[in-house]
Short mmCIF file of C-alpha atoms and ligand atoms in Angstrom, two decimals:
data_model
loop_
_atom_site.label_atom_id
_atom_site.label_comp_id
_atom_site.label_asym_id
_atom_site.label_seq_id
_atom_site.Cartn_x
_atom_site.Cartn_y
_atom_site.Cartn_z
CA MET C 54 -22.98 33.52 9.78
CA GLU C 55 -20.09 31.08 9.28
CA PRO C 56 -21.19 27.45 9.73
CA LEU C 57 -19.79 25.68 12.79
CA LEU C 58 -16.71 23.61 11.90
CA HIS C 59 -18.74 20.58 12.90
CA ASP C 60 -21.31 21.29 10.20
CA LEU C 61 -18.97 22.34 7.38
CA PRO C 62 -20.31 20.43 4.36
CA ILE C 63 -18.36 18.48 1.75
CA GLU C 64 -19.13 20.32 -1.47
CA GLN C 65 -17.51 18.44 -4.29
CA LEU C 66 -16.04 15.08 -5.17
CA ASN C 67 -14.13 14.47 -8.39
CA VAL C 68 -12.46 11.31 -9.60
CA ARG C 69 -10.07 10.44 -12.40
CA ALA C 70 -8.10 7.39 -13.47
CA LEU C 71 -4.44 7.55 -14.48
CA ARG C 72 -2.69 4.63 -16.15
CA VAL C 73 1.09 4.74 -16.12
CA PRO C 74 3.35 2.27 -17.97
CA THR C 75 5.90 0.54 -15.70
CA SER C 76 9.59 1.45 -16.08
CA ARG C 77 10.14 -2.06 -17.51
CA PRO C 78 7.93 -5.17 -17.59
CA GLU C 79 7.19 -6.24 -14.00
CA ALA C 80 6.26 -9.63 -12.59
CA ASP C 81 6.15 -11.49 -9.30
CA GLY C 82 5.72 -15.19 -8.59
CA THR C 83 2.12 -15.33 -9.83
CA LEU C 84 1.33 -12.22 -11.93
CA ARG C 85 2.77 -9.98 -14.67
CA TRP C 86 1.90 -6.35 -15.47
CA GLU C 87 3.08 -3.57 -17.75
CA HIS C 88 1.13 -0.62 -16.40
CA THR C 89 -0.35 0.56 -13.12
CA THR C 90 -3.62 2.43 -12.68
CA MET C 91 -4.18 5.02 -10.00
CA VAL C 92 -7.77 6.08 -9.28
CA LEU C 93 -7.56 9.49 -7.71
CA VAL C 94 -10.28 11.25 -5.73
CA THR C 95 -10.40 14.91 -4.75
CA VAL C 96 -12.94 16.37 -2.32
CA GLN C 97 -13.60 19.98 -1.42
CA ALA C 98 -15.05 21.99 1.44
CA ALA C 99 -14.80 25.72 2.10
CA GLY C 100 -12.46 26.09 -0.89
CA VAL C 101 -10.00 23.53 0.49
CA THR C 102 -9.14 20.34 -1.45
CA GLY C 103 -8.27 16.91 -0.07
CA LEU C 104 -6.75 14.14 -2.18
CA GLY C 105 -6.79 10.34 -1.90
CA TYR C 106 -6.15 7.46 -4.24
CA THR C 107 -6.10 3.74 -4.73
CA TYR C 108 -4.30 1.48 -7.19
CA SER C 109 -7.04 -0.39 -8.99
CA HIS C 110 -8.99 -0.75 -12.24
CA PRO C 111 -10.22 2.45 -13.96
CA SER C 112 -13.82 1.17 -13.87
CA ILE C 113 -14.11 2.08 -10.19
CA ALA C 114 -14.03 5.76 -11.14
CA GLY C 115 -17.61 5.24 -12.35
CA LEU C 116 -18.54 3.41 -9.17
CA ILE C 117 -17.20 6.28 -7.08
CA ARG C 118 -19.03 8.86 -9.21
CA ASP C 119 -22.38 7.07 -9.33
CA SER C 120 -22.63 5.23 -6.02
CA LEU C 121 -20.37 6.96 -3.50
CA ARG C 122 -20.38 10.63 -4.46
CA PRO C 123 -24.09 11.15 -3.64
CA LEU C 124 -23.45 9.81 -0.13
CA VAL C 125 -20.60 12.23 0.46
CA HIS C 126 -22.06 15.44 -0.94
CA GLY C 127 -23.35 17.73 1.77
CA GLN C 128 -22.09 15.54 4.62
CA PRO C 129 -20.06 17.16 7.43
CA ALA C 130 -16.38 17.21 6.47
CA MET C 131 -15.34 16.66 10.09
CA ALA C 132 -17.61 13.68 10.85
CA LEU C 133 -15.66 11.06 8.95
CA GLU C 134 -16.64 8.02 10.97
CA ALA C 135 -20.26 8.68 10.01
CA VAL C 136 -19.40 9.17 6.33
CA TRP C 137 -17.27 6.01 6.32
CA ASP C 138 -20.16 4.05 7.83
CA ARG C 139 -22.48 5.29 5.06
CA LEU C 140 -19.98 4.36 2.36
CA ARG C 141 -19.45 0.92 3.82
CA ARG C 142 -23.17 0.21 3.94
CA GLN C 143 -23.55 1.41 0.36
CA ILE C 144 -21.25 -1.28 -1.06
CA ARG C 145 -23.11 -4.14 0.65
CA ASN C 146 -24.76 -5.38 -2.53
CA LEU C 147 -21.75 -4.65 -4.75
CA GLY C 148 -19.65 -7.22 -2.96
CA PRO C 149 -17.69 -5.63 -0.13
CA GLY C 150 -14.00 -6.31 -0.69
CA GLY C 151 -12.02 -5.98 -3.89
CA LEU C 152 -12.94 -3.11 -6.19
CA ALA C 153 -15.71 -1.73 -4.01
CA SER C 154 -13.43 -1.50 -0.96
CA GLN C 155 -10.72 0.11 -3.06
CA ALA C 156 -13.28 2.73 -4.14
CA VAL C 157 -14.24 3.46 -0.52
CA SER C 158 -10.54 3.56 0.40
CA ALA C 159 -9.77 6.33 -2.09
CA VAL C 160 -12.75 8.42 -0.93
CA ASP C 161 -12.01 7.95 2.76
CA ALA C 162 -8.34 8.88 2.27
CA ALA C 163 -9.31 12.05 0.41
CA LEU C 164 -11.72 13.00 3.19
CA TRP C 165 -9.06 12.59 5.89
CA ASP C 166 -6.65 14.73 3.91
CA LEU C 167 -9.39 17.33 3.53
CA LYS C 168 -10.10 17.30 7.27
CA ALA C 169 -6.42 17.79 8.12
CA ARG C 170 -6.10 20.62 5.61
CA LEU C 171 -9.24 22.32 6.95
CA LEU C 172 -7.74 22.15 10.43
CA GLY C 173 -4.34 23.27 9.11
CA VAL C 174 -2.41 20.33 10.59
CA PRO C 175 -0.31 17.54 9.07
CA LEU C 176 -2.35 14.37 8.57
CA ALA C 177 0.25 12.43 10.59
CA LEU C 178 -0.37 14.74 13.54
CA LEU C 179 -4.16 14.60 13.24
CA LEU C 180 -4.05 10.79 13.25
CA GLY C 181 -1.74 10.42 16.22
CA GLY C 182 1.64 12.10 15.72
CA CYS C 183 3.93 9.27 16.79
CA ARG C 184 7.07 10.15 14.80
CA ARG C 185 8.43 12.57 12.17
CA ALA C 186 9.94 9.95 9.86
CA ALA C 187 8.93 6.39 8.99
CA LEU C 188 11.47 3.68 8.22
CA VAL C 189 11.04 2.01 4.84
CA TYR C 190 12.23 -1.06 3.05
CA GLY C 191 13.06 -0.91 -0.65
CA SER C 192 10.74 -3.20 -2.60
CA GLY C 193 10.92 -4.38 -6.19
CA GLY C 194 13.40 -6.95 -7.46
CA PHE C 195 10.78 -8.27 -9.87
CA THR C 196 11.06 -11.81 -11.24
CA SER C 197 11.04 -10.27 -14.74
CA TYR C 198 14.26 -8.35 -14.06
CA PRO C 199 17.53 -9.60 -15.51
CA LEU C 200 20.08 -10.27 -12.77
CA GLU C 201 22.02 -7.09 -13.39
CA VAL C 202 18.87 -4.96 -13.01
CA LEU C 203 17.94 -6.80 -9.82
CA ARG C 204 21.37 -6.21 -8.35
CA GLU C 205 21.49 -2.57 -9.43
CA GLN C 206 18.06 -1.76 -8.00
CA LEU C 207 18.62 -3.37 -4.60
CA ALA C 208 22.14 -1.98 -4.22
CA GLY C 209 20.88 1.47 -5.27
CA TRP C 210 18.43 1.61 -2.39
CA VAL C 211 21.16 0.67 0.03
CA HIS C 212 23.98 2.87 -1.24
CA GLU C 213 22.09 5.88 -2.64
CA HIS C 214 19.23 6.16 -0.15
CA GLY C 215 20.61 4.59 3.02
CA ILE C 216 17.83 1.99 3.18
CA GLY C 217 18.76 -0.85 5.51
CA ARG C 218 16.34 -3.48 4.19
CA VAL C 219 15.30 -4.55 0.70
CA LYS C 220 12.75 -6.97 -0.70
CA MET C 221 12.73 -8.94 -3.94
CA LYS C 222 10.15 -11.11 -5.66
CA ILE C 223 10.60 -14.87 -5.90
CA GLY C 224 8.46 -17.72 -7.24
CA LEU C 225 10.40 -18.91 -10.30
CA GLY C 226 11.12 -22.31 -8.72
CA PRO C 227 13.56 -23.04 -5.89
CA ALA C 228 16.73 -23.29 -8.00
CA LYS C 229 16.21 -20.02 -9.88
CA ASP C 230 15.02 -18.26 -6.75
CA LEU C 231 18.09 -19.25 -4.76
CA ALA C 232 20.42 -18.19 -7.57
CA ARG C 233 18.74 -14.76 -7.69
CA VAL C 234 18.80 -14.46 -3.90
CA ALA C 235 22.52 -15.29 -3.92
CA ALA C 236 23.11 -12.53 -6.49
CA ALA C 237 21.06 -10.08 -4.44
CA ARG C 238 22.93 -10.90 -1.25
CA GLU C 239 26.24 -10.38 -3.02
CA ALA C 240 25.05 -7.01 -4.37
CA ILE C 241 23.83 -5.59 -1.04
CA GLY C 242 26.50 -7.04 1.23
CA PRO C 243 26.17 -8.97 4.48
CA ASP C 244 24.71 -6.27 6.74
CA VAL C 245 21.53 -5.31 4.89
CA ALA C 246 18.28 -7.13 5.71
CA LEU C 247 17.17 -9.22 2.71
CA MET C 248 13.45 -9.94 2.36
CA VAL C 249 11.57 -12.06 -0.20
CA ASP C 250 7.97 -12.19 -1.40
CA ALA C 251 6.64 -15.32 -3.14
CA ASN C 252 3.12 -13.93 -3.71
CA GLY C 253 1.68 -17.32 -2.84
CA ALA C 254 3.62 -19.17 -5.53
CA TYR C 255 4.47 -22.25 -3.43
CA GLU C 256 2.76 -25.18 -1.75
CA ARG C 257 3.39 -25.69 1.94
CA LYS C 258 6.21 -28.26 1.84
CA GLN C 259 7.89 -26.58 -1.13
CA ALA C 260 7.88 -23.30 0.75
CA LEU C 261 9.26 -24.92 3.89
CA ALA C 262 12.13 -26.53 1.98
CA LEU C 263 12.84 -23.23 0.21
CA ALA C 264 12.88 -21.39 3.55
CA ARG C 265 15.83 -23.54 4.61
CA GLY C 266 17.69 -22.56 1.44
CA LEU C 267 16.82 -18.89 1.91
CA ALA C 268 18.17 -19.00 5.46
CA GLU C 269 21.62 -19.76 3.99
CA TYR C 270 21.54 -16.21 2.61
CA ASP C 271 20.21 -14.72 5.84
CA VAL C 272 16.80 -13.95 4.35
CA CYS C 273 14.88 -12.46 7.28
CA TRP C 274 11.37 -12.05 5.79
CA PHE C 275 9.34 -14.59 3.81
CA GLU C 276 6.16 -12.96 2.54
CA GLU C 277 3.24 -15.05 1.30
CA PRO C 278 5.29 -18.24 1.14
CA VAL C 279 1.96 -19.93 0.40
CA SER C 280 -1.35 -18.42 -0.65
CA SER C 281 -2.60 -15.93 1.93
CA GLU C 282 -5.93 -17.79 1.73
CA ASP C 283 -4.15 -20.75 3.34
CA LEU C 284 -4.09 -19.59 6.95
CA GLU C 285 -3.12 -23.06 8.22
CA GLY C 286 -0.27 -23.15 5.73
CA LEU C 287 0.99 -19.75 6.82
CA ARG C 288 0.82 -20.89 10.44
CA LEU C 289 2.72 -24.05 9.59
CA LEU C 290 5.46 -22.00 7.94
CA ARG C 291 5.53 -19.50 10.78
CA ASP C 292 6.05 -22.29 13.30
CA ARG C 293 8.74 -24.12 11.33
CA VAL C 294 10.96 -21.60 9.53
CA PRO C 295 14.12 -20.47 11.35
CA PRO C 296 13.32 -18.05 14.18
CA GLU C 297 15.18 -15.21 12.41
CA MET C 298 12.69 -15.41 9.51
CA THR C 299 9.49 -13.35 9.67
CA VAL C 300 6.38 -14.71 7.93
CA ALA C 301 4.19 -11.88 6.61
CA ALA C 302 0.90 -11.56 4.71
CA GLY C 303 -2.27 -9.47 4.67
CA GLU C 304 -2.05 -7.29 1.55
CA TYR C 305 -5.37 -8.63 0.20
CA GLY C 306 -7.29 -7.69 3.33
CA TYR C 307 -10.31 -5.50 2.63
CA ASP C 308 -12.02 -5.27 6.01
CA PRO C 309 -11.26 -5.70 9.72
CA VAL C 310 -12.84 -9.18 9.85
CA TYR C 311 -10.30 -10.51 7.31
CA PHE C 312 -7.46 -9.32 9.50
CA ARG C 313 -9.05 -10.72 12.65
CA ARG C 314 -9.21 -14.16 11.04
CA MET C 315 -5.56 -13.95 9.99
CA LEU C 316 -4.52 -12.86 13.48
CA GLU C 317 -6.68 -15.44 15.24
CA ALA C 318 -5.09 -18.16 13.10
CA GLY C 319 -1.63 -17.05 14.26
CA ALA C 320 -0.75 -16.92 10.57
CA VAL C 321 1.82 -14.10 10.57
CA ASP C 322 4.69 -12.61 12.55
CA VAL C 323 4.04 -9.22 10.92
CA LEU C 324 0.69 -8.25 9.43
CA GLN C 325 0.55 -6.31 6.17
CA ALA C 326 -2.26 -3.90 5.42
CA ASP C 327 -2.88 -1.52 2.52
CA VAL C 328 -4.71 1.77 3.07
CA THR C 329 -5.69 1.79 -0.61
CA ARG C 330 -7.64 -1.44 -0.11
CA CYS C 331 -8.72 -1.87 3.51
CA LEU C 332 -11.42 0.85 3.56
CA GLY C 333 -9.09 3.80 3.70
CA ILE C 334 -7.50 5.51 6.64
CA THR C 335 -10.47 4.78 8.88
CA GLY C 336 -10.15 1.07 8.07
CA PHE C 337 -6.35 1.03 8.28
CA ALA C 338 -6.31 2.52 11.77
CA ARG C 339 -8.70 -0.21 12.91
CA VAL C 340 -6.36 -2.90 11.56
CA VAL C 341 -3.35 -1.40 13.33
CA HIS C 342 -5.20 -1.30 16.66
CA LEU C 343 -6.64 -4.78 16.19
CA ALA C 344 -3.18 -6.22 15.49
CA GLU C 345 -1.79 -4.51 18.57
CA GLY C 346 -4.21 -6.58 20.61
CA TYR C 347 -2.51 -9.68 19.22
CA GLY C 348 0.99 -8.34 19.81
CA ILE C 349 1.61 -8.10 16.07
CA ARG C 350 3.00 -5.07 14.21
CA VAL C 351 1.60 -3.83 10.90
CA SER C 352 3.76 -3.13 7.86
CA PRO C 353 2.06 -0.79 5.36
CA HIS C 354 1.85 -2.38 1.89
CA THR C 355 2.88 -0.29 -1.19
CA ALA C 356 1.62 3.30 -1.89
CA PRO C 357 4.49 4.83 0.14
CA ALA C 358 3.49 8.50 -0.22
CA GLN C 359 0.11 7.82 1.31
CA HIS C 360 1.32 5.39 3.98
CA ALA C 361 4.06 7.74 5.17
CA SER C 362 1.54 9.84 7.11
CA LEU C 363 -0.04 6.74 8.68
CA ALA C 364 3.31 5.25 9.61
CA CYS C 365 4.28 8.54 11.25
CA ALA C 366 0.94 8.74 13.03
CA LEU C 367 0.52 5.34 14.66
CA ALA C 368 2.69 3.45 17.16
CA ASN C 369 2.21 -0.18 16.14
CA ILE C 370 3.95 0.07 12.77
CA ALA C 371 6.76 -1.95 11.16
CA PRO C 372 8.84 -0.45 8.28
CA LEU C 373 6.67 0.48 5.30
CA GLU C 374 7.06 -0.78 1.77
CA TYR C 375 8.84 1.64 -0.56
CA PHE C 376 7.48 -0.12 -3.65
CA HIS C 377 9.39 0.82 -6.80
CA ASP C 378 6.34 0.89 -9.06
CA HIS C 379 4.25 3.17 -6.82
CA ALA C 380 7.12 5.31 -5.53
CA ARG C 381 7.94 6.13 -9.16
CA ILE C 382 4.34 7.00 -10.06
CA GLU C 383 3.85 9.13 -6.95
CA GLN C 384 6.98 11.10 -7.77
CA MET C 385 5.84 11.53 -11.38
CA LEU C 386 2.31 12.73 -10.59
CA PHE C 387 2.51 14.58 -7.27
CA THR C 388 4.41 17.47 -5.78
CA HIS C 389 5.33 17.46 -2.06
CA VAL C 390 6.02 13.73 -1.91
CA PRO C 391 7.60 12.87 1.48
CA ALA C 392 11.39 13.00 1.25
CA LEU C 393 13.37 9.78 1.52
CA VAL C 394 16.27 10.56 3.85
CA ASP C 395 18.53 7.98 5.49
CA GLY C 396 16.14 5.14 4.75
CA ALA C 397 13.06 6.87 6.13
CA LEU C 398 10.21 8.94 4.66
CA ARG C 399 10.03 12.32 6.37
CA ILE C 400 6.85 14.24 6.99
CA ASP C 401 7.03 17.99 6.54
CA PRO C 402 5.63 19.35 9.83
CA ARG C 403 4.72 22.67 8.15
CA THR C 404 2.41 21.06 5.56
CA ALA C 405 -1.30 20.51 6.20
CA GLY C 406 -2.80 17.15 5.24
CA HIS C 407 -0.41 14.67 3.63
CA GLY C 408 0.73 17.53 1.42
CA LEU C 409 0.46 15.63 -1.87
CA THR C 410 -0.75 17.79 -4.73
CA LEU C 411 -1.48 16.52 -8.22
CA ASP C 412 0.72 17.99 -10.93
CA ALA C 413 -2.03 18.41 -13.53
CA THR C 414 0.41 18.88 -16.41
CA ALA C 415 2.36 15.76 -15.51
CA ALA C 416 -0.82 13.74 -15.02
CA ALA C 417 -2.69 14.76 -18.20
CA PRO C 418 -1.02 12.31 -20.62
CA TYR C 419 -1.92 9.36 -18.39
CA GLU C 420 -5.62 10.01 -17.93
CA VAL C 421 -7.82 7.08 -19.06
CA ASP C 422 -11.54 6.33 -19.21
CA ALA C 423 -13.33 3.45 -17.46
CA HIS C 424 -12.00 1.02 -20.09
CA GLY C 425 -8.42 2.14 -19.73
CA ARG C 426 -8.46 4.10 -23.02
CA ARG C 427 -6.34 7.20 -23.10
CA VAL C 428 -8.32 10.46 -22.86
CA GLY C 429 -5.47 12.89 -22.24
CA PRO C 430 -3.31 14.59 -24.90
CA SER C 431 -1.07 12.18 -26.78
MG1 MG D 758 3.46 -8.85 -1.36
#
């Protein structure tokens, strides 16, 4: 006899790490990097495969294999709240947050994709079905880019993809930042929303003074003007920058309590959350609903192919981040990436799950072990 859908067991979990060099050296106001690592989880039930991933360190592939896989095997593929609760309890002594939460996030995302595929419905529909396409903002403009690359990238999003808002990194010091912002504004024209992200590079008063300079170029979004640990500082900025300027933060949130503290402090106009960090889709949905209670919208942070389904599912969503680094990797490694049309990512209503499928041939050269050493063909 066929098992009831309710009891259908999760049969397999596999994990691999893929390290992809960036298109050119990338940096923001406080960090530099030359490659990006995706840790990718697949889960199976009844011959159907679900896929999820996080951007992290390759060492968490071992954590997922050793500590999380035994908790998932044999569990009901439909009862994801229960599985999520088990996973969350399991990381208690590993230090919930950071790498452990990223590991849970990848597993939870794969399980939701599996559930949607088992039911034969798009993930966006299973999770709520609010819209068919999710507005994005182009994001990159790294501090390591020469001016001509900065201008070309931002203008490309506007003119080639119809994106109406773009974000660049700052944090090189006020004078350099303002010169780069001036160049960006000139490249995109007066009607496109210009956003900046300092990645916590400034102190409170520095950031406040810089905000006044940024307002001269109609910058409408100032992300992490100070460290996102400094909730009072974020609140100070939020209260004192021009009213047209949104203060945003939240990308380092790993659990609902982090986001509650940020919201209670009145630290942001728009909250950011990242499904690849905040305990997966189950955790992300909690953050979106929590923020709604504070009258604050949530802007999905990076990983656009994965966030597209969430942004199409849930009501309380601000435009999602079309992050150059991740958008490029997702297009390299997956087939059926949501199409970017007129500045929005479109969900294919005929595709079950999020639709993403790993292109094994494309991925093979990037496979690495727990230490980041190449294991694929050279
Ligand atoms: Mg950021």
